[in-house]
Short mmCIF file of C-alpha atoms in Angstrom, two decimals:
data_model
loop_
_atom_site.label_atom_id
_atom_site.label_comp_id
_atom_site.label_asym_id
_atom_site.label_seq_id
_atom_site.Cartn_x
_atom_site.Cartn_y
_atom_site.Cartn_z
CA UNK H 2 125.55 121.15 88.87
CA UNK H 3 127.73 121.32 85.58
CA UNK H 4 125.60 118.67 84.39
CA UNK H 5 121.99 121.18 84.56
CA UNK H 6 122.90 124.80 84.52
CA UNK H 7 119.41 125.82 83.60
CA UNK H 8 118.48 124.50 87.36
CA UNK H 9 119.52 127.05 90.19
CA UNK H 10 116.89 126.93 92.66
CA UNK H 11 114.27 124.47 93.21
CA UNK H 12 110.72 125.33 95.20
CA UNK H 13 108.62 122.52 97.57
CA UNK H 14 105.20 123.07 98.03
CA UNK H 15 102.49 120.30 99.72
CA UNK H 16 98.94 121.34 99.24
CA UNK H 17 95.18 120.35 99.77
CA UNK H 18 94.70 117.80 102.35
CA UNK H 19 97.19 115.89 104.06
CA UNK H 20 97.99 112.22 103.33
CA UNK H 21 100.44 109.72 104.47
CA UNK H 22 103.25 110.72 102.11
CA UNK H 23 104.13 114.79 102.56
CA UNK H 24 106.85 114.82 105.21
CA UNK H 25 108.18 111.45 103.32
CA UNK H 26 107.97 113.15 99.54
CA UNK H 27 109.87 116.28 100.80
CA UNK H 28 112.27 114.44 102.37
CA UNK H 29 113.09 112.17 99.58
CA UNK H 30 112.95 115.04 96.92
CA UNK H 31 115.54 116.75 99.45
CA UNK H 32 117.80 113.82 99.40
CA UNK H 33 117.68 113.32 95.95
CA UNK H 34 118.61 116.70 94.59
CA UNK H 35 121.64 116.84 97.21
CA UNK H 36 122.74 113.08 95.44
CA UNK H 37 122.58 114.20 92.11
CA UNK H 38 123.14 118.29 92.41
CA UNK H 39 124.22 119.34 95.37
CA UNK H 40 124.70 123.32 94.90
CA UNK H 41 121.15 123.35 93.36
CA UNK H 42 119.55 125.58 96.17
CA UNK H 43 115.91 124.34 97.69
CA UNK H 44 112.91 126.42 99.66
CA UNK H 45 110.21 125.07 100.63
CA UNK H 46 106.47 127.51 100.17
CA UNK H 47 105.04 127.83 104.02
CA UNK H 48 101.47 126.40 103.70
CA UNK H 49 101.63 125.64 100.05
CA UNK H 50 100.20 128.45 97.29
CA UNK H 51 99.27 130.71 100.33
CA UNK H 52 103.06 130.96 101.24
CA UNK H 53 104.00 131.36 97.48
CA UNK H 54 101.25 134.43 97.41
CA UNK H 55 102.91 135.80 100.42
CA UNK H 56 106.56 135.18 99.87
CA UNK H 57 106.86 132.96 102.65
CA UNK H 58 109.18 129.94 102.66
CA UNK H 59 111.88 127.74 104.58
CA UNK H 60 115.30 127.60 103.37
CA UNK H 61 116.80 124.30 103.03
CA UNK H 62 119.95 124.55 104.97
CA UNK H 63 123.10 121.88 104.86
CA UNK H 64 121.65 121.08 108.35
CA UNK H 65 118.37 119.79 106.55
CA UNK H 66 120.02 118.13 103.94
CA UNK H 67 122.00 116.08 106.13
CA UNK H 68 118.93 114.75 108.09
CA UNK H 69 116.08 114.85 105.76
CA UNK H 70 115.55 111.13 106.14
CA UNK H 71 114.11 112.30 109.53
CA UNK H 72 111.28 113.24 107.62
CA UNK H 73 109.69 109.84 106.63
CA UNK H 74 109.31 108.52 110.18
CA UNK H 75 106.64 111.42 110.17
CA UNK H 76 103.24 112.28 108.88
CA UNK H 77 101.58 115.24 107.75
CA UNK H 78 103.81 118.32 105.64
CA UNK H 79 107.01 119.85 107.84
CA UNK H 80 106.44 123.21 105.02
CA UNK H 81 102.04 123.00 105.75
CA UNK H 82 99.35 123.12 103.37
CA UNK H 83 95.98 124.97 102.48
CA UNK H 84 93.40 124.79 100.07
CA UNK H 85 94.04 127.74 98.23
CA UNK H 86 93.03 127.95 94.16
CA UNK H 87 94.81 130.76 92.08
CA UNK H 88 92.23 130.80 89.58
CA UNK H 89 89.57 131.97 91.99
CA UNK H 90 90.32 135.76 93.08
CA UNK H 91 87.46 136.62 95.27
CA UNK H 92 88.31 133.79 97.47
CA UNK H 93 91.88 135.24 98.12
CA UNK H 94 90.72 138.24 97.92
CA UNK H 95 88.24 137.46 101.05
CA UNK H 96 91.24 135.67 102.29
CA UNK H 97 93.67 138.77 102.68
CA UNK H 98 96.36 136.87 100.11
CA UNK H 99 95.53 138.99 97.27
CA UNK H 100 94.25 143.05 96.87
CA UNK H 101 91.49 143.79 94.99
CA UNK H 102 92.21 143.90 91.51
CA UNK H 103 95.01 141.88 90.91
CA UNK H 104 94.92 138.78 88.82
CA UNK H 105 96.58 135.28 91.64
CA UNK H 106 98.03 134.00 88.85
CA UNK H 107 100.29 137.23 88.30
CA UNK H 108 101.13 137.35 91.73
CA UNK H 109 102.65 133.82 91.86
CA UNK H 110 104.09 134.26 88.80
CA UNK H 111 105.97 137.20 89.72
CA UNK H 112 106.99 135.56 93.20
CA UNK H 113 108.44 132.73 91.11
CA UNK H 114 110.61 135.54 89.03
CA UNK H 115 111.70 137.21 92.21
CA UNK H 116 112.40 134.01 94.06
CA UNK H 117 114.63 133.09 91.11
CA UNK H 118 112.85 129.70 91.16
CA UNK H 119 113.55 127.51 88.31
CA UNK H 120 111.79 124.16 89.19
CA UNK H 121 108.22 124.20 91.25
CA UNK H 122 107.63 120.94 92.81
CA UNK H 123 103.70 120.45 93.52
CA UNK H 124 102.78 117.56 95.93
CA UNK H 125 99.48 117.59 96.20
CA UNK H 126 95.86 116.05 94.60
CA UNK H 127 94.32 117.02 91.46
CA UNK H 128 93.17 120.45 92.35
CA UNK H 129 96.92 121.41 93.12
CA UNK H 130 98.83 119.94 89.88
CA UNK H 131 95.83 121.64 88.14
CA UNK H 132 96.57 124.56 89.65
CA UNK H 133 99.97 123.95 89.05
CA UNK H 134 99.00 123.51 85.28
CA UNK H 135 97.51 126.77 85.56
CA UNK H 136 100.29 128.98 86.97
CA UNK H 137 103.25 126.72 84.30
CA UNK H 138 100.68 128.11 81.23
CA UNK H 139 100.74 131.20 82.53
CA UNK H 140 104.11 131.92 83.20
CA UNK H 141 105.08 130.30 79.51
CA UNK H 142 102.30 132.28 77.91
CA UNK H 143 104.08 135.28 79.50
CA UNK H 144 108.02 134.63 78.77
CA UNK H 145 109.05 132.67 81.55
CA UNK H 146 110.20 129.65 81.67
CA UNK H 147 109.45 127.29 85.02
CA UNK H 148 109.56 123.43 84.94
CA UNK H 149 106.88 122.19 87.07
CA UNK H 150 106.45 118.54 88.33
CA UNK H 151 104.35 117.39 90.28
CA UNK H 152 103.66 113.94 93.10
CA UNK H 153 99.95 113.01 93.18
CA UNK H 154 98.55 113.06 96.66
CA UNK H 155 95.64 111.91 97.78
CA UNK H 156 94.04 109.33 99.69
CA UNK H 157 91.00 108.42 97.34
CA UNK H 158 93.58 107.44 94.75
CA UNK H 159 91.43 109.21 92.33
CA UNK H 160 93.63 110.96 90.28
CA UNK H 161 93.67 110.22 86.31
CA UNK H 162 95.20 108.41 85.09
CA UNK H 163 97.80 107.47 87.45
CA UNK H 164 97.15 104.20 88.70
CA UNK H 165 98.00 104.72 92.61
CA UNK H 166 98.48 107.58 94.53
CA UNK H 167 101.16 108.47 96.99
CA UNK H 168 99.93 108.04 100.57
CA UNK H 169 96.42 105.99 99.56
CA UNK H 170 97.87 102.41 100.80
CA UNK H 171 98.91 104.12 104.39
CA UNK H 172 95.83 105.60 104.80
CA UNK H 173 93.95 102.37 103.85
CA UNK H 174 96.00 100.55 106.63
CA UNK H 175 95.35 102.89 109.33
CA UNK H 176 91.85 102.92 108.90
CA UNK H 177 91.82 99.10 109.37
CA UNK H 178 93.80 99.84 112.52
CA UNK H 179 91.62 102.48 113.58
CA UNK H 180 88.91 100.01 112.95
CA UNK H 181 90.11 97.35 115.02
CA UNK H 182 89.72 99.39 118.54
CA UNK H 183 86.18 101.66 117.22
CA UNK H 184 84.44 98.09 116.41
CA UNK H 185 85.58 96.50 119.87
CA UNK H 186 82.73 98.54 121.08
CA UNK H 187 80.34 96.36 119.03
CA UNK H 188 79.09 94.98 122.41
CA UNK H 189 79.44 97.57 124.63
CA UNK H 190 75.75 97.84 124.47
CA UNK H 191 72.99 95.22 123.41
CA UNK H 192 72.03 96.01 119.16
CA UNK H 193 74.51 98.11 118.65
CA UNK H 194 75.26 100.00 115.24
CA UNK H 195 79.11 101.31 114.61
CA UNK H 196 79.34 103.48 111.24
CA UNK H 197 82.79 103.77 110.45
CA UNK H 198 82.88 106.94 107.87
CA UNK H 199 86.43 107.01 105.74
CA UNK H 200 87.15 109.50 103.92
CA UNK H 201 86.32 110.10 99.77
CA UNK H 202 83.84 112.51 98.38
CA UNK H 203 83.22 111.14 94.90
CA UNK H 204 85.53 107.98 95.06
CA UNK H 205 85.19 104.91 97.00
CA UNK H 206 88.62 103.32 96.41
CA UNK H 207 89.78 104.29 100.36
CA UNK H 208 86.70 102.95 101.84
CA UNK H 209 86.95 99.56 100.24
CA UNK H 210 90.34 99.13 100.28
CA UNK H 211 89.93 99.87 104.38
CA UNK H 212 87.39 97.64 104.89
CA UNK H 213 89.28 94.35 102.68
CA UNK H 214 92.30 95.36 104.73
CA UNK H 215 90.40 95.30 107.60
CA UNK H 216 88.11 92.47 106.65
CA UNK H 217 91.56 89.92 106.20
CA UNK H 218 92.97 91.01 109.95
CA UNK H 219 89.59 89.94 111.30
CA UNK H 220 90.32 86.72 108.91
CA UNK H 221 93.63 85.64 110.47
CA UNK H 222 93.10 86.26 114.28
CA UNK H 223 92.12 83.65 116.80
CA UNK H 224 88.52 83.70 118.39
CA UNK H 225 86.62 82.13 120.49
CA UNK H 226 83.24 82.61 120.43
CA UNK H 227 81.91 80.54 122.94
CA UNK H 228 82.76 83.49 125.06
CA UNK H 229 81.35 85.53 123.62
CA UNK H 230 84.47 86.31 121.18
CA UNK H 231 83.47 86.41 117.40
CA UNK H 232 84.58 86.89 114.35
CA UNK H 233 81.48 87.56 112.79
CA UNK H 234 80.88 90.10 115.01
CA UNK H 235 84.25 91.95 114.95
CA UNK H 236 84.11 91.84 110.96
CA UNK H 237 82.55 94.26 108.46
CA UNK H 238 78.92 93.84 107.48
CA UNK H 239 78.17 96.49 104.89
CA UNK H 240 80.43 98.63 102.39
CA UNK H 241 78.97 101.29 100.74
CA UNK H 242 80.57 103.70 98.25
CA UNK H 243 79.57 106.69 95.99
CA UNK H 244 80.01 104.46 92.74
CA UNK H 245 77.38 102.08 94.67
CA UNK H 246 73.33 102.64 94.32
CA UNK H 247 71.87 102.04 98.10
CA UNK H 248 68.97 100.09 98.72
CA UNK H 249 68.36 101.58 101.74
CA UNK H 250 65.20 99.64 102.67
CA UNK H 251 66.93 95.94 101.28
CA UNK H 252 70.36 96.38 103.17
CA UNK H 253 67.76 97.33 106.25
CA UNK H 254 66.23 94.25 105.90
CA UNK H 255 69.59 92.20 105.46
CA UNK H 256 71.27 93.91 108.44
CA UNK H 257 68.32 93.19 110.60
CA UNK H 258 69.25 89.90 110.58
CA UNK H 259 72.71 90.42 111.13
CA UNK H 260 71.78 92.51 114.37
CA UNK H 261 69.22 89.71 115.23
CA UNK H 262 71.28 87.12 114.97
CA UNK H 263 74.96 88.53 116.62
CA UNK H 264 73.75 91.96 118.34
CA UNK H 265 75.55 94.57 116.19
CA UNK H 266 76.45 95.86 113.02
CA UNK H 267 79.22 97.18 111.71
CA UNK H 268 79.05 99.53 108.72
CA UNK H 269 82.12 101.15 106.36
CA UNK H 270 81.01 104.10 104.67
CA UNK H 271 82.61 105.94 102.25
CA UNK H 272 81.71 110.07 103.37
CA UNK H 273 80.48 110.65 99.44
CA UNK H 274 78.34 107.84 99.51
CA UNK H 275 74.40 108.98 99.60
CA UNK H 276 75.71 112.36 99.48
CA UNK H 277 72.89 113.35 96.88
CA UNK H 278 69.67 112.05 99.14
CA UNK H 279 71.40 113.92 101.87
CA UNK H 280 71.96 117.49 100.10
CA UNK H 281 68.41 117.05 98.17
CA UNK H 282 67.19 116.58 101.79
CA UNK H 283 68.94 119.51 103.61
CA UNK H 284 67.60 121.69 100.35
CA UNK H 285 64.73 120.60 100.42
CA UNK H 286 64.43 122.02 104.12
CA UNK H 287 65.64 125.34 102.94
CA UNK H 288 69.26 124.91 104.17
CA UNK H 289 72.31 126.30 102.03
CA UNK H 290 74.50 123.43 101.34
CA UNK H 291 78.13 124.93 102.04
CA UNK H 292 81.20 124.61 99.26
CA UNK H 293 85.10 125.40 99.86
CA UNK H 294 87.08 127.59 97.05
CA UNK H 295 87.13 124.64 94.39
CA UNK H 296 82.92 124.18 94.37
CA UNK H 297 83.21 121.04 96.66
CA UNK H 298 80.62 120.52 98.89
CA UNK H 299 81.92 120.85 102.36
CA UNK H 300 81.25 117.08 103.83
CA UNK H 301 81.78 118.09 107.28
CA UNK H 302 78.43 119.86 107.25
CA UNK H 303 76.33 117.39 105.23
CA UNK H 304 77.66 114.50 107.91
CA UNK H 305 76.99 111.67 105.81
CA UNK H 306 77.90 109.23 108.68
CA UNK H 307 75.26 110.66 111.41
CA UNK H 308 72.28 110.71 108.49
CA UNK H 309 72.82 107.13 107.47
CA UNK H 310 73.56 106.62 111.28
CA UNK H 311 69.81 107.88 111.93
CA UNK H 312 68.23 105.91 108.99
CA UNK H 313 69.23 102.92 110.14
CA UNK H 314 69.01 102.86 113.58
CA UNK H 315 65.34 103.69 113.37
CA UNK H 316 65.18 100.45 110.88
CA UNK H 317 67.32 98.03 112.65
CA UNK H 318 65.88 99.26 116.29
CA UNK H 319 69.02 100.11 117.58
CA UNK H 320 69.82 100.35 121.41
CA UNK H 321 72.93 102.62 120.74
CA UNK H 322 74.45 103.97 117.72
CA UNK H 323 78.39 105.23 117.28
CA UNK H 324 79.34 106.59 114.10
CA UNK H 325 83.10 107.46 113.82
CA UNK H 326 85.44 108.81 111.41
CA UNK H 327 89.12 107.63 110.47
CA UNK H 328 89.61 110.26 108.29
CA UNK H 329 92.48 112.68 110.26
CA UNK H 330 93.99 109.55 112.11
CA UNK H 331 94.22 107.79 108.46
CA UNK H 332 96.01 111.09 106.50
CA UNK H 333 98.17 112.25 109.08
CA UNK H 334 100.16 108.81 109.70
CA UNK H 335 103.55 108.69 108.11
CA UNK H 336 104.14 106.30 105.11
CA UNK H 337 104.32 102.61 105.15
CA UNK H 338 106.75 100.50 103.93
CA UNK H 339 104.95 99.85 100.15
CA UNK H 340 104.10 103.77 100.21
CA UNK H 341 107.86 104.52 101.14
CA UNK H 342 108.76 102.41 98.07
CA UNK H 343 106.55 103.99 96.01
CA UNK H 344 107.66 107.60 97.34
CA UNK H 345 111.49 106.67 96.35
CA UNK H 346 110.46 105.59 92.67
CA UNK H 347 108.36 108.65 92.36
CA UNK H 348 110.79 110.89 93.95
CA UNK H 349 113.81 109.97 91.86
CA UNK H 350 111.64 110.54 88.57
CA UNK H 351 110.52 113.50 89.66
CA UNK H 352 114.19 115.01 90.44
CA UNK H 353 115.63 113.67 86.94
CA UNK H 354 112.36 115.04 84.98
CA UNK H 355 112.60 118.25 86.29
CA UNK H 356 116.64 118.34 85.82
CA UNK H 357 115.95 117.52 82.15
CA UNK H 358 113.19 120.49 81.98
CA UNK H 359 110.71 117.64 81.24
CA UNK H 360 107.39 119.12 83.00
CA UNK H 361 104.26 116.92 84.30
CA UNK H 362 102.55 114.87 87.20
CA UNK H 363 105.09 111.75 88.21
CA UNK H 364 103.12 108.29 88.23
CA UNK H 365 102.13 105.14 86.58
CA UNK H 366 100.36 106.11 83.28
CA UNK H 367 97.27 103.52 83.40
CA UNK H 368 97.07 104.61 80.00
CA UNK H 369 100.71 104.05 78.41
CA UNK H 370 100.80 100.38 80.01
CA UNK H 371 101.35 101.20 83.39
CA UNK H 372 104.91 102.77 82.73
CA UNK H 373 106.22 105.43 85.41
CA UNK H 374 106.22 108.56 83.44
CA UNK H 375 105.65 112.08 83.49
CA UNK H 376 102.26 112.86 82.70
CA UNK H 377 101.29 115.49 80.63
CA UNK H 378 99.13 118.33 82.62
CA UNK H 379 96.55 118.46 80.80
CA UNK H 380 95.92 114.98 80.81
CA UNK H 381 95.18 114.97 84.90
CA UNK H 382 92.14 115.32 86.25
CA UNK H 383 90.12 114.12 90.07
CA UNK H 384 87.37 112.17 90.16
CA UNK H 385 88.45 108.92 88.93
CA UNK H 386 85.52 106.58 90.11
CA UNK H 387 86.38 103.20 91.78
CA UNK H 388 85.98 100.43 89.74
CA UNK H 389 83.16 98.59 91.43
CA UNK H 390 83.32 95.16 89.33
CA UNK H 391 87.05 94.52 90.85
CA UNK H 392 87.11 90.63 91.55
CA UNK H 393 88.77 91.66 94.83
CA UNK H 394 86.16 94.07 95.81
CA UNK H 395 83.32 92.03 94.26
CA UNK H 396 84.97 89.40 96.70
CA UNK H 397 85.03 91.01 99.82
CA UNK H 398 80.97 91.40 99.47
CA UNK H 399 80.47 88.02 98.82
CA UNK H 400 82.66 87.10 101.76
CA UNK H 401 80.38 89.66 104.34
CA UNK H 402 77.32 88.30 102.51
CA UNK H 403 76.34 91.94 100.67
CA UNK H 404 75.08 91.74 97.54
CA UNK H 405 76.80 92.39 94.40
CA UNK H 406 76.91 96.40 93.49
CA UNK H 407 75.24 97.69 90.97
CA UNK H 408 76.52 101.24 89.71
CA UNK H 409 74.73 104.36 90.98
CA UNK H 410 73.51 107.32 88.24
CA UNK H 411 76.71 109.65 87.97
CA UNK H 412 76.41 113.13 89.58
CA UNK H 413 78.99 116.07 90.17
CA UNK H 414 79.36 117.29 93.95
#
């Protein structure tokens, strides 16, 4: 502790969505600050900003410390999250978190001061190190001084420009396992269509990366199809993704002979994907399209899977149509062994940068030559689009005999 005396007391907080890497980040962070300064005390915010707002945390007792590896063999966040942006009073307001009146941004700020917090850790996507970005400006603006760092979390990997997200590789595994048991139902019933909907409202990253993973199981096992055991059924038949234009009425026309020839279909989809025909449609009916705190269109109600579900079972003449979603089986898992790498290298970073008073969002700067860094708030941002012309993606569609993408036109949801 000799070493920082400018670093008392340290503050956790996961936020947003969950992903496979929470319960393993807090953990690690825990482990490294008792390594390197052990009488640097540590709280963790109950359900992320809302338990800042409200002045509710955990105290990290020796009995933690000793057994905070415990926390990796798990998923989701031991301290819980919510979506909650300071920036937008009415919502909190609505919410019971803040009175009428007061600015959010005040009220964290003076929780900070009162919780004689000196370092904010932020695990979370881009909405919560923006936020993040939001409450460090304002307390600096205002005379105090707080180091904030930040671990980007989220499963669509789509946060600039760090190259791969924390938890994004789990979830991508899980939905291939989740895929192997949903798709065994691919002959339950004769011309049978499975939708498999992943997760990722403007980026398709998770969905493709699910389906190659997937795709290369079905690769290495042993069939026999003579029985009635193949491949080609079990495997993926279509990917589609926001950053993707859909032919609708051409992939009908491909996948008709796919159900023709082997009696079912299999289809990835990514749960932004169409999301534009779908909301013009439910408008177009008169229907209010509902949005959570930060403007985002809430998925759950648009049900991207059961629309494309409909479309094309009326064009491929289904006899029986499943569409199911990976997404909450995917997040919650706990970390894998690349992601538990990846946590550690993070992690450390993250301890020493915010020791050093050196503020910013921990990862792999695609734009300083890959190097782990701290990157600068301002420079973060959601909404990183896959890259669609990836050989390895561009691959994968050759290999299930899709056509090569072309991009779609670019639109905010």
């Amino acid at each position: 502790p000799e070493r920082f005396p400018m670093v008392k007391k340290v503050a956790l907080l996961t936020a947003g969505g969950f992903a496979p890497c929470l319960s393993t980040a807090v953990g690690t962070l825990i482990e490294r600050y008792t390594e390197l300064a052990g009488d640097v005390e540590i709280i963790g915010y109950k359900n992320g900003y809302q338990g800042l707002l409200t002045g509710d945390f955990y105290q990290v007792t020796p009995e933690v410390r000793a057994n905070a590896g415990v926390l990796k063999r798990y998923g989701g966040s031991p301290i819980g999250n919510s979506r909650v942006k300071l920036t937008n009073a009415k919502d909190l307001v609505r919410r019971g978190l803040v009175a009428e009146g007061l600015d959010p941004l005040k009220v964290a700020a003076d929780r900070l001061v009162a919780d004689g917090v000196d370092v904010l850790h932020t695990i979370g996507g881009d909405d919560t190190n923006t936020t993040a970005a939001d409450l460090a400006a304002y307390l600096r603006d205002n005379g105090y001084h707080l180091t904030v760092v930040g671990l980007p979390k989220t499963i669509d990997n789509d946060v600039v420009p760090i190259r791969q997200s924390l938890g994004a590789d789990t979830a991508a595994e899980q939905g291939a396992l989740f895929a192997r048991n949903v798709l065994a139902e691919h002959n339950a019933a004769a011309r049978t269509l499975i939708v498999h909907e992943v997760m990722g409202r403007n980026c398709g990253w998770l969905t493709a990366a699910t389906a190659q993973k997937y795709h290369a199981w079905v690769q290495e096992q042993p069939w026999l199809p003579e029985i009635g055991l193949d491949g080609a059924a079990w495997d993926v038949h279509a990917v589609y993704v926001p950053e993707a234009a859909i032919d609708l009425q051409a992939e009908a026309d491909r996948l008709r002979g796919v159900m023709d020839r082997l009696g079912s279909v299999n289809i990835f989809l990514s749960e932004g994907a169409g999301v534009d025909s779908i909301v013009a449609e439910m408008e177009a009916r008169g229907e209010t399209v509902a949005r959570d705190a930060f403007g985002h269109i809430r998925l759950d109600t648009v049900n991207p899977g059961a629309w494309f579900g409909k479309q094309f079972s009326k064009m491929l003449h289904t006899e029986r149509t499943l569409v199911q979603k990976s997404g909450y089986f995917s997040r919650s898992a706990a970390s894998n062994a690349y992601d538990l790498e990846l946590i550690d290298a993070m992690c450390r970073l993250a301890v020493e940068s915010a020791l050093q008073g050196v503020p910013g969002v921990i990862g792999h700067d695609e734009e300083a030559g890959d190097e782990l860094r701290a990157v600068e708030f301002e420079r973060i941002k959601g909404g990183k689009p896959f890259d669609i012309d990836q050989p390895w993606y561009r691959e994968l569609l050759q290999q299930i005999g899709q056509p090569e993408p072309v991009a779609a036109p670019v639109h905010e949801h």
